[in-house]
Short mmCIF file of C-alpha atoms (C1' of nucleotides) in Angstrom, two decimals:
data_model
loop_
_atom_site.label_atom_id
_atom_site.label_comp_id
_atom_site.label_asym_id
_atom_site.label_seq_id
_atom_site.Cartn_x
_atom_site.Cartn_y
_atom_site.Cartn_z
CA MET A 1 0.00 0.00 0.00
CA THR A 2 1.02 3.60 -0.52
CA SER A 3 1.13 6.31 2.14
CA SER A 4 -2.46 5.63 3.06
CA SER A 5 -3.06 7.49 6.30
CA ALA A 6 -0.41 10.10 7.10
CA ASP A 7 -2.58 12.02 9.52
CA PRO A 8 -5.15 14.35 7.98
CA GLY A 9 -3.96 17.82 7.11
CA SER A 10 -0.46 16.81 6.09
CA LEU A 11 -1.06 16.05 2.43
CA ARG A 12 -3.13 19.09 1.56
CA PRO A 13 -2.14 21.66 4.14
CA GLY A 14 -3.20 24.67 2.07
CA GLY A 15 -6.49 26.54 1.83
CA ARG A 16 -9.34 25.09 3.80
CA THR A 17 -7.26 22.78 5.94
CA ALA A 18 -5.21 25.71 7.22
CA ARG A 19 -8.33 27.77 7.85
CA VAL A 20 -9.89 24.93 9.82
CA ARG A 21 -6.76 24.54 11.94
CA ALA A 22 -6.59 28.25 12.67
CA ALA A 23 -10.28 28.41 13.58
CA VAL A 24 -10.05 25.35 15.81
CA LEU A 25 -6.94 26.54 17.64
CA GLN A 26 -8.53 29.94 18.19
CA ALA A 27 -11.69 28.31 19.53
CA ALA A 28 -9.67 25.95 21.70
CA GLY A 29 -7.81 28.89 23.22
CA ASP A 30 -11.11 30.64 23.94
CA ALA A 31 -12.60 27.54 25.52
CA LEU A 32 -9.51 26.95 27.67
CA ALA A 33 -9.44 30.56 28.82
CA GLU A 34 -13.10 30.39 29.80
CA GLY A 35 -13.47 27.00 31.39
CA GLY A 36 -9.97 25.67 31.96
CA LEU A 37 -8.97 22.22 30.85
CA ALA A 38 -12.18 20.76 32.24
CA GLY A 39 -14.18 23.00 29.92
CA LEU A 40 -12.42 21.76 26.83
CA ASP A 41 -15.08 19.72 25.10
CA LEU A 42 -14.15 18.85 21.52
CA ALA A 43 -17.75 19.09 20.39
CA ASP A 44 -17.95 22.57 21.89
CA VAL A 45 -14.72 23.58 20.19
CA ALA A 46 -16.13 22.41 16.87
CA ARG A 47 -19.25 24.49 17.44
CA ARG A 48 -17.24 27.62 18.30
CA ALA A 49 -14.96 27.15 15.29
CA GLU A 50 -17.98 26.52 13.07
CA VAL A 51 -16.42 23.28 11.95
CA GLY A 52 -17.76 19.75 11.84
CA ARG A 53 -17.39 17.70 15.00
CA THR A 54 -16.02 14.81 13.00
CA THR A 55 -13.16 16.92 11.71
CA VAL A 56 -12.00 17.88 15.18
CA TYR A 57 -12.17 14.32 16.46
CA ARG A 58 -10.35 12.99 13.39
CA ARG A 59 -7.51 15.51 13.38
CA TRP A 60 -6.91 15.93 17.13
CA GLY A 61 -8.79 13.15 18.87
CA THR A 62 -8.26 14.18 22.47
CA PRO A 63 -8.18 17.45 24.44
CA ALA A 64 -4.53 16.82 25.29
CA ASN A 65 -3.57 16.51 21.62
CA LEU A 66 -5.39 19.73 20.87
CA VAL A 67 -3.52 21.50 23.66
CA ALA A 68 -0.23 20.12 22.37
CA ASP A 69 -0.94 21.53 18.92
CA LEU A 70 -1.97 24.84 20.44
CA LEU A 71 1.35 24.98 22.28
CA ALA A 72 3.28 24.26 19.12
CA ASP A 73 1.45 27.17 17.53
CA MET A 74 2.22 29.43 20.50
CA ALA A 75 5.91 28.52 20.44
CA GLU A 76 6.16 29.87 16.90
CA GLN A 77 4.99 33.30 18.02
CA SER A 78 7.96 33.94 20.30
CA LEU A 79 8.54 37.61 21.04
CA PRO A 80 12.01 39.09 20.57
CA ARG A 81 13.74 40.03 23.80
CA THR A 82 14.72 43.58 24.62
CA GLU A 83 18.30 44.51 25.51
CA THR A 84 19.03 47.15 28.12
CA GLY A 85 22.76 46.66 28.67
CA THR A 86 22.58 45.46 32.27
CA LEU A 87 21.59 42.13 33.78
CA LEU A 88 18.98 43.62 36.08
CA GLY A 89 17.52 45.66 33.24
CA ASP A 90 17.21 42.62 31.00
CA LEU A 91 15.76 40.40 33.71
CA ARG A 92 13.33 43.16 34.62
CA ALA A 93 12.15 43.34 31.02
CA ASN A 94 11.69 39.59 30.99
CA ALA A 95 9.84 39.61 34.30
CA ARG A 96 7.50 42.33 33.11
CA LEU A 97 6.78 40.43 29.92
CA VAL A 98 5.96 37.24 31.80
CA GLN A 99 3.98 39.12 34.45
CA ARG A 100 1.90 40.96 31.87
CA THR A 101 1.23 37.76 29.99
CA LEU A 102 0.11 35.83 33.07
CA ALA A 103 -1.88 38.75 34.47
CA ASP A 104 -3.89 39.06 31.27
CA PRO A 105 -7.21 37.25 31.92
CA ARG A 106 -7.24 35.30 28.69
CA GLN A 107 -3.53 34.48 28.51
CA GLY A 108 -3.28 33.71 32.22
CA ALA A 109 -6.17 31.28 32.11
CA LEU A 110 -4.74 29.77 28.96
CA PHE A 111 -1.37 29.12 30.56
CA LYS A 112 -2.98 27.60 33.62
CA ALA A 113 -4.99 25.26 31.41
CA VAL A 114 -1.99 24.33 29.33
CA ILE A 115 0.03 23.45 32.42
CA ALA A 116 -2.87 21.39 33.69
CA ALA A 117 -2.96 19.51 30.40
CA ALA A 118 0.76 18.82 30.65
CA THR A 119 0.25 17.11 34.00
CA CYS A 120 -2.24 14.68 32.45
CA ASP A 121 -0.72 13.85 29.10
CA ASP A 122 2.83 13.06 27.99
CA GLN A 123 2.42 14.58 24.55
CA ALA A 124 1.18 17.87 26.00
CA ALA A 125 4.03 17.77 28.51
CA ALA A 126 6.56 17.38 25.71
CA ALA A 127 4.99 20.28 23.82
CA LEU A 128 5.12 22.41 26.96
CA ARG A 129 8.80 21.62 27.46
CA ARG A 130 9.53 22.63 23.86
CA PHE A 131 7.63 25.86 24.38
CA TYR A 132 9.67 26.84 27.42
CA ASP A 133 12.91 25.69 25.80
CA THR A 134 12.15 28.12 23.01
CA ARG A 135 11.43 30.96 25.40
CA VAL A 136 14.47 30.32 27.59
CA THR A 137 16.72 30.05 24.56
CA GLU A 138 15.43 33.41 23.42
CA TRP A 139 16.30 35.11 26.72
CA GLU A 140 19.33 33.13 27.88
CA PRO A 141 21.82 35.43 26.05
CA CYS A 142 21.07 38.25 28.49
CA ALA A 143 22.61 36.17 31.27
CA ARG A 144 25.43 34.97 29.03
CA GLN A 145 26.32 38.57 28.16
CA ALA A 146 26.31 39.40 31.87
CA VAL A 147 28.88 36.66 32.41
CA GLU A 148 31.01 38.07 29.57
CA ARG A 149 30.67 41.56 31.03
CA GLY A 150 31.85 40.24 34.38
CA GLU A 151 28.54 40.95 36.10
CA LEU A 152 28.09 37.27 36.89
CA PRO A 153 30.63 34.64 37.96
CA ALA A 154 32.05 32.32 35.30
CA GLY A 155 30.41 28.92 35.17
CA THR A 156 26.94 30.34 35.81
CA ASP A 157 24.13 28.22 34.38
CA THR A 158 22.60 30.96 32.27
CA ARG A 159 19.41 29.11 31.42
CA GLU A 160 18.77 28.60 35.11
CA VAL A 161 19.03 32.36 35.68
CA VAL A 162 16.26 33.01 33.19
CA ARG A 163 14.10 30.29 34.71
CA ALA A 164 14.65 31.81 38.15
CA VAL A 165 12.82 34.93 36.96
CA SER A 166 9.76 33.04 35.77
CA ALA A 167 9.54 30.57 38.64
CA PRO A 168 8.10 32.83 41.35
CA LEU A 169 5.62 34.35 38.92
CA TYR A 170 4.27 30.97 37.85
CA TYR A 171 4.30 29.77 41.45
CA ARG A 172 2.18 32.72 42.45
CA LEU A 173 -0.18 32.24 39.51
CA LEU A 174 -0.79 28.61 40.40
CA THR A 175 -0.79 28.50 44.18
CA THR A 176 -2.03 31.83 45.53
CA GLY A 177 -4.93 34.12 44.88
CA GLU A 178 -2.75 37.20 45.07
CA PRO A 179 -2.62 39.31 41.92
CA LEU A 180 0.41 39.27 39.64
CA ASP A 181 1.27 42.93 39.80
CA GLU A 182 4.28 44.97 38.78
CA ALA A 183 5.75 44.65 42.27
CA ALA A 184 5.83 40.87 41.88
CA ALA A 185 7.70 41.23 38.59
CA GLU A 186 10.18 43.61 40.16
CA ARG A 187 10.79 41.26 43.10
CA ALA A 188 11.31 38.34 40.72
CA ALA A 189 13.87 40.23 38.65
CA VAL A 190 15.75 41.64 41.62
CA ALA A 191 15.80 38.28 43.41
CA ALA A 192 17.07 36.41 40.36
CA ALA A 193 19.77 38.98 39.71
CA ALA A 194 20.91 38.96 43.35
CA ALA A 195 20.98 35.18 43.49
CA ALA A 196 22.91 34.97 40.22
CA ARG A 197 25.46 37.54 41.39
CA ALA A 198 25.93 35.56 44.60
CA GLY A 199 26.82 32.53 42.51
CA ALA A 200 23.72 30.49 43.31
CA PHE A 201 23.58 29.23 39.72
CA VAL A 202 27.23 28.29 39.30
CA SER A 203 27.09 24.61 38.48
CA GLU A 204 30.73 23.50 38.38
CA ALA A 205 34.26 24.74 38.76
CA PRO A 206 34.63 27.67 36.31
CA GLU A 207 37.60 26.27 34.35
CA ALA A 208 41.16 24.95 34.55
CA PRO A 209 41.91 21.61 36.22
CA MET B 1 -38.92 21.20 57.81
CA THR B 2 -35.99 20.41 60.09
CA SER B 3 -32.30 20.42 59.08
CA SER B 4 -33.06 18.23 56.11
CA SER B 5 -29.88 18.10 54.04
CA ALA B 6 -26.72 19.33 55.78
CA ASP B 7 -24.38 17.49 53.48
CA PRO B 8 -23.91 13.78 54.18
CA GLY B 9 -21.27 12.85 56.71
CA SER B 10 -21.73 15.86 58.94
CA LEU B 11 -24.43 14.55 61.26
CA ARG B 12 -23.00 11.10 61.88
CA PRO B 13 -19.29 11.50 61.24
CA GLY B 14 -18.25 8.53 63.38
CA GLY B 15 -17.71 4.87 62.51
CA ARG B 16 -18.60 3.87 59.01
CA THR B 17 -18.75 7.40 57.60
CA ALA B 18 -15.17 8.06 58.69
CA ARG B 19 -13.99 4.72 57.29
CA VAL B 20 -15.63 5.47 53.96
CA ARG B 21 -14.03 8.89 53.79
CA ALA B 22 -10.58 7.50 54.59
CA ALA B 23 -10.91 4.73 52.01
CA VAL B 24 -12.18 7.12 49.33
CA LEU B 25 -9.44 9.71 49.92
CA GLN B 26 -6.79 6.97 49.84
CA ALA B 27 -8.22 5.61 46.58
CA ALA B 28 -8.49 9.11 45.12
CA GLY B 29 -4.82 9.75 45.93
CA ASP B 30 -3.85 6.49 44.24
CA ALA B 31 -5.92 7.26 41.16
CA LEU B 32 -4.49 10.78 40.90
CA ALA B 33 -0.93 9.55 41.28
CA GLU B 34 -1.47 6.96 38.55
CA GLY B 35 -3.48 8.78 35.93
CA GLY B 36 -3.40 12.45 36.85
CA LEU B 37 -6.54 14.52 37.06
CA ALA B 38 -7.81 13.06 33.80
CA GLY B 39 -7.67 9.60 35.34
CA LEU B 40 -9.89 10.57 38.25
CA ASP B 41 -13.13 8.78 37.51
CA LEU B 42 -15.49 8.74 40.47
CA ALA B 43 -16.81 5.31 39.57
CA ASP B 44 -13.24 4.02 39.49
CA VAL B 45 -12.49 5.61 42.86
CA ALA B 46 -15.56 3.90 44.31
CA ARG B 47 -14.37 0.55 42.95
CA ARG B 48 -10.85 1.01 44.40
CA ALA B 49 -12.24 2.07 47.77
CA GLU B 50 -14.74 -0.83 47.74
CA VAL B 51 -17.53 1.62 48.32
CA GLY B 52 -20.80 2.18 46.50
CA ARG B 53 -20.71 4.50 43.47
CA THR B 54 -23.76 6.32 44.77
CA THR B 55 -21.97 7.22 47.99
CA VAL B 56 -19.06 8.85 46.21
CA TYR B 57 -21.34 10.83 43.90
CA ARG B 58 -23.55 11.91 46.79
CA ARG B 59 -20.79 13.04 49.13
CA TRP B 60 -18.32 14.55 46.65
CA GLY B 61 -20.15 14.89 43.37
CA THR B 62 -17.28 16.05 41.19
CA PRO B 63 -13.57 15.23 40.83
CA ALA B 64 -12.72 18.79 41.85
CA ASN B 65 -14.65 18.49 45.12
CA LEU B 66 -12.90 15.24 45.86
CA VAL B 67 -9.52 16.86 45.28
CA ALA B 68 -10.48 19.77 47.52
CA ASP B 69 -11.35 17.37 50.33
CA LEU B 70 -8.11 15.48 49.76
CA LEU B 71 -6.19 18.74 50.09
CA ALA B 72 -7.95 19.58 53.33
CA ASP B 73 -6.87 16.20 54.61
CA MET B 74 -3.29 16.76 53.46
CA ALA B 75 -3.12 20.17 55.12
CA GLU B 76 -3.81 18.56 58.48
CA GLN B 77 -0.72 16.38 58.16
CA SER B 78 1.73 19.26 58.13
CA LEU B 79 5.27 18.26 59.12
CA PRO B 80 7.09 20.23 61.82
CA ARG B 81 9.98 22.30 60.54
CA THR B 82 13.55 21.73 61.60
CA GLU B 83 15.66 24.53 63.11
CA THR B 84 19.36 24.80 62.36
CA GLY B 85 20.17 28.26 63.71
CA THR B 86 21.03 29.89 60.39
CA LEU B 87 18.85 31.14 57.56
CA LEU B 88 20.62 29.10 54.91
CA GLY B 89 20.45 25.99 57.06
CA ASP B 90 16.72 26.38 57.61
CA LEU B 91 15.97 27.17 53.99
CA ARG B 92 18.09 24.21 52.93
CA ALA B 93 16.07 21.93 55.21
CA ASN B 94 12.87 23.29 53.71
CA ALA B 95 14.17 22.91 50.16
CA ARG B 96 15.19 19.31 50.78
CA LEU B 97 11.78 18.52 52.25
CA VAL B 98 9.95 19.99 49.26
CA GLN B 99 12.37 18.40 46.82
CA ARG B 100 12.01 14.94 48.36
CA THR B 101 8.25 15.26 48.39
CA LEU B 102 8.02 16.30 44.74
CA ALA B 103 10.64 13.78 43.61
CA ASP B 104 8.69 10.92 45.15
CA PRO B 105 6.74 9.28 42.31
CA ARG B 106 3.44 9.08 44.14
CA GLN B 107 3.61 12.42 45.92
CA GLY B 108 4.99 14.23 42.90
CA ALA B 109 2.24 12.99 40.63
CA LEU B 110 -0.29 13.78 43.32
CA PHE B 111 0.85 17.38 43.61
CA LYS B 112 0.82 17.83 39.87
CA ALA B 113 -2.73 16.53 39.73
CA VAL B 114 -3.85 18.69 42.61
CA ILE B 115 -2.44 21.79 40.98
CA ALA B 116 -4.17 20.84 37.75
CA ALA B 117 -7.44 20.54 39.62
CA ALA B 118 -6.95 23.97 41.14
CA THR B 119 -6.71 25.50 37.67
CA CYS B 120 -10.12 24.10 36.75
CA ASP B 121 -12.18 24.59 39.87
CA ASP B 122 -12.52 27.48 42.32
CA GLN B 123 -13.19 25.27 45.31
CA ALA B 124 -10.09 23.19 44.65
CA ALA B 125 -8.11 26.40 44.16
CA ALA B 126 -9.26 27.71 47.54
CA ALA B 127 -8.30 24.42 49.18
CA LEU B 128 -4.88 24.58 47.54
CA ARG B 129 -4.34 28.12 48.80
CA ARG B 130 -5.23 27.02 52.33
CA PHE B 131 -2.80 24.13 52.04
CA TYR B 132 0.10 26.37 51.06
CA ASP B 133 -0.88 28.99 53.62
CA THR B 134 -0.55 26.29 56.25
CA ARG B 135 2.84 25.19 54.98
CA VAL B 136 4.21 28.71 54.62
CA THR B 137 2.98 29.64 58.08
CA GLU B 138 4.80 26.62 59.45
CA TRP B 139 8.12 27.69 57.91
CA GLU B 140 7.86 31.48 57.92
CA PRO B 141 9.39 31.81 61.42
CA CYS B 142 12.79 30.71 60.09
CA ALA B 143 12.92 33.89 58.01
CA ARG B 144 11.48 35.99 60.83
CA GLN B 145 14.17 34.75 63.20
CA ALA B 146 16.79 35.62 60.57
CA VAL B 147 15.46 39.19 60.55
CA GLU B 148 15.65 39.30 64.37
CA ARG B 149 19.19 37.91 64.23
CA GLY B 150 20.14 40.64 61.78
CA GLU B 151 20.81 38.18 58.95
CA LEU B 152 18.09 39.79 56.85
CA PRO B 153 17.13 43.45 56.43
CA ALA B 154 14.21 44.78 58.46
CA GLY B 155 10.95 44.97 56.55
CA THR B 156 11.59 41.69 54.71
CA ASP B 157 8.42 39.90 53.66
CA THR B 158 9.18 36.65 55.44
CA ARG B 159 6.45 34.60 53.81
CA GLU B 160 7.79 35.59 50.42
CA VAL B 161 11.23 34.25 51.39
CA VAL B 162 9.77 30.83 52.12
CA ARG B 163 7.82 30.85 48.89
CA ALA B 164 10.99 31.76 47.00
CA VAL B 165 12.46 28.42 48.02
CA SER B 166 9.54 26.40 46.71
CA ALA B 167 8.97 28.34 43.51
CA PRO B 168 11.88 27.04 41.41
CA LEU B 169 11.22 23.46 42.53
CA TYR B 170 7.58 23.59 41.51
CA TYR B 171 8.48 25.40 38.31
CA ARG B 172 10.88 22.63 37.42
CA LEU B 173 8.37 19.93 38.32
CA LEU B 174 5.72 21.43 36.07
CA THR B 175 7.60 22.76 33.07
CA THR B 176 10.70 20.66 32.52
CA GLY B 177 11.52 17.00 32.29
CA GLU B 178 14.67 17.40 34.34
CA PRO B 179 14.80 15.46 37.60
CA LEU B 180 14.33 17.19 40.93
CA ASP B 181 17.63 16.24 42.51
CA GLU B 182 19.50 17.39 45.58
CA ALA B 183 21.42 19.93 43.52
CA ALA B 184 18.15 21.63 42.56
CA ALA B 185 17.18 21.86 46.23
CA GLU B 186 20.57 23.32 47.12
CA ARG B 187 20.32 25.91 44.33
CA ALA B 188 16.83 26.88 45.46
CA ALA B 189 17.92 27.39 49.06
CA VAL B 190 21.10 29.29 48.20
CA ALA B 191 19.30 31.49 45.67
CA ALA B 192 16.48 32.35 48.08
CA ALA B 193 18.93 33.16 50.88
CA ALA B 194 21.08 35.34 48.62
CA ALA B 195 18.06 37.20 47.26
CA ALA B 196 16.68 37.75 50.74
CA ARG B 197 20.02 39.05 52.04
CA ALA B 198 20.20 41.44 49.10
CA GLY B 199 16.83 42.87 50.16
CA ALA B 200 14.83 41.56 47.22
CA PHE B 201 11.89 40.80 49.52
CA VAL B 202 11.81 44.08 51.44
CA SER B 203 8.33 45.40 50.76
CA GLU B 204 8.20 48.83 52.40
CA ALA B 205 10.19 51.24 54.50
CA PRO B 206 11.19 49.33 57.66
CA GLU B 207 9.57 51.67 60.20
CA ALA B 208 9.34 55.22 61.52
CA PRO B 209 7.63 57.94 59.44
"C1'" DG C 1 -31.41 -2.91 74.69
"C1'" DT C 2 -34.34 -0.39 71.51
"C1'" DC C 3 -35.72 3.06 68.22
"C1'" DA C 4 -35.44 6.68 64.71
"C1'" DT C 5 -33.05 7.87 60.90
"C1'" DA C 6 -28.43 9.12 58.79
"C1'" DA C 7 -25.72 7.10 55.59
"C1'" DC C 8 -24.72 3.45 52.45
"C1'" DG C 9 -25.29 0.28 48.25
"C1'" DG C 10 -27.35 -2.09 44.20
"C1'" DG C 11 -29.75 -1.64 39.95
"C1'" DA C 12 -32.22 0.74 36.29
"C1'" DC C 13 -32.45 4.82 33.63
"C1'" DT C 14 -30.93 8.95 30.97
"C1'" DC C 15 -27.98 11.73 28.51
"C1'" DC C 16 -24.02 13.16 26.20
"C1'" DC C 17 -19.34 12.25 24.38
"C1'" DA C 18 -16.89 9.74 20.99
"C1'" DT C 19 -16.84 6.79 16.90
"C1'" DT C 20 -18.23 5.19 12.26
"C1'" DC C 21 -20.26 5.53 7.60
"C1'" DC C 22 -20.95 7.86 3.49
"C1'" DA C 23 -22.13 11.85 0.66
"C1'" DT C 24 -20.30 16.48 -0.46
"C1'" DT C 25 -16.84 20.03 -1.06
"C1'" DA C 26 -12.62 21.89 -2.59
"C1'" DG C 27 -7.38 21.64 -3.00
"C1'" DT C 28 -3.71 20.17 -6.33
"C1'" DG C 29 -1.47 18.34 -10.47
"C1'" DG C 30 -2.05 17.86 -15.18
"C1'" DC D 1 -10.32 23.92 -17.18
"C1'" DC D 2 -10.77 19.00 -15.76
"C1'" DA D 3 -10.02 14.94 -13.09
"C1'" DC D 4 -8.64 12.83 -8.89
"C1'" DT D 5 -8.94 12.37 -4.26
"C1'" DA D 6 -7.80 14.55 0.34
"C1'" DA D 7 -10.45 16.59 3.64
"C1'" DT D 8 -14.70 18.03 5.51
"C1'" DG D 9 -19.52 17.66 7.52
"C1'" DG D 10 -24.04 15.53 8.66
"C1'" DA D 11 -26.50 11.57 10.56
"C1'" DA D 12 -26.85 7.31 12.85
"C1'" DT D 13 -24.74 4.22 16.39
"C1'" DG D 14 -22.66 2.65 20.70
"C1'" DG D 15 -20.80 2.99 25.26
"C1'" DG D 16 -19.87 4.90 29.59
"C1'" DA D 17 -20.39 8.48 33.08
"C1'" DG D 18 -23.64 10.52 36.21
"C1'" DT D 19 -28.50 10.42 38.38
"C1'" DC D 20 -32.54 8.55 40.62
"C1'" DC D 21 -35.16 5.30 43.40
"C1'" DC D 22 -35.65 2.50 47.16
"C1'" DG D 23 -34.32 -1.25 50.21
"C1'" DT D 24 -30.54 -2.26 53.71
"C1'" DT D 25 -27.16 -1.26 57.28
"C1'" DA D 26 -25.48 0.67 61.39
"C1'" DT D 27 -24.85 5.08 64.15
"C1'" DG D 28 -26.05 7.71 68.12
"C1'" DA D 29 -29.55 9.10 71.50
"C1'" DC D 30 -32.50 7.52 75.05
#
DNA sequence: GTCATAACGGGACTCCCATTCCATTAGTGG
DNA sequence: CCACTAATGGAATGGGAGTCCCGTTATGAC
């Protein structure tokens, strides 16, 4: 037999197929933002997207798969980082970006739902990891430049510095009811910078045996 | 009419009712650890607990309610903190405790599932907040004592210091595939201590107008 | 010990999610 | 522009989760 069933949408990705995917992902995002992962009913998504139920079930199958595809789509829309010339300035810009994203009602709910999906399904978890890899890779240079400038000790795990900015913001989003305000972003940036300067993220001996 | 329907289990909480609750919560924890929130089927929980389906539906109704009750139960089993005499020592002890808990296959999966539930349901979210309030209140004194000792600047938000230890560990658990090892706990403790010493968690002017 | 009734448990019922079948629509290569 | 078929969408089907009814069990008060 020939290439009989290479999942739908891959052989004729143009025109209608692309429109359907865009509409479904948009609808899925809306549904997630409104009702969380529990509110993600594929039939409901189909209705919102004005697309046949069958199509959604055939192309995505499960809520987790749909979330995984949504994440892949989100990863492609990575924003360029801003450069300020100092570590604290760069981390502050990153913290503000993350804080604004998570504080936004739609985006915040969406991220919560996406993280919830990742705890249930391996495929969604893998997609989530790729998403954050992309984001960290985008921002990691700001820590690397700080090392080159001498602001941070040699041997600093630069990716870990960037993650240290996001961590408290996500922690607050998920475990407390307190609002994600500008002060929280500032604290996150200052704390990460201070910890990095103190060498908290130095993994091994800098160099030379 | 008299007090007709003050939810089941409240008027005769002794004997069988208590046994049923214990068995159901145990089974719910097992189910969550195995299949995540998605794998939490009330009928399945009833089967595991060797309890009638009707009972589970009547007393808890929804997966989210069941998770909320499970969290209330978990909050009661708070572990006493250890005191080492120094801020870093105390934070390290806390970090190791959190790290060991999250690294444990059953507990780790359980916490992931519980957080997922909190993103979907307000009642579960409130229960989760209470749980972390309890834990933070248990450990907050270690930061307060550090302020009294002069290790930390006056005006430090002591609860925020404790949360700063947990944040990177939870962030790693939820967003990366990397293992939660001892090194991660050490980094978390050192980073939180360094940030606190640098005054990252000072919220307002210490005192005096 | 005895009684009233809170709480439990089995079985039947309903409803909605997910799958399957087939006709219709519209990309893509010639 | 035409033919081929990938992809979609509507309708019928099946299965499993959640609800309801009512008899049974055992708690707690007297």
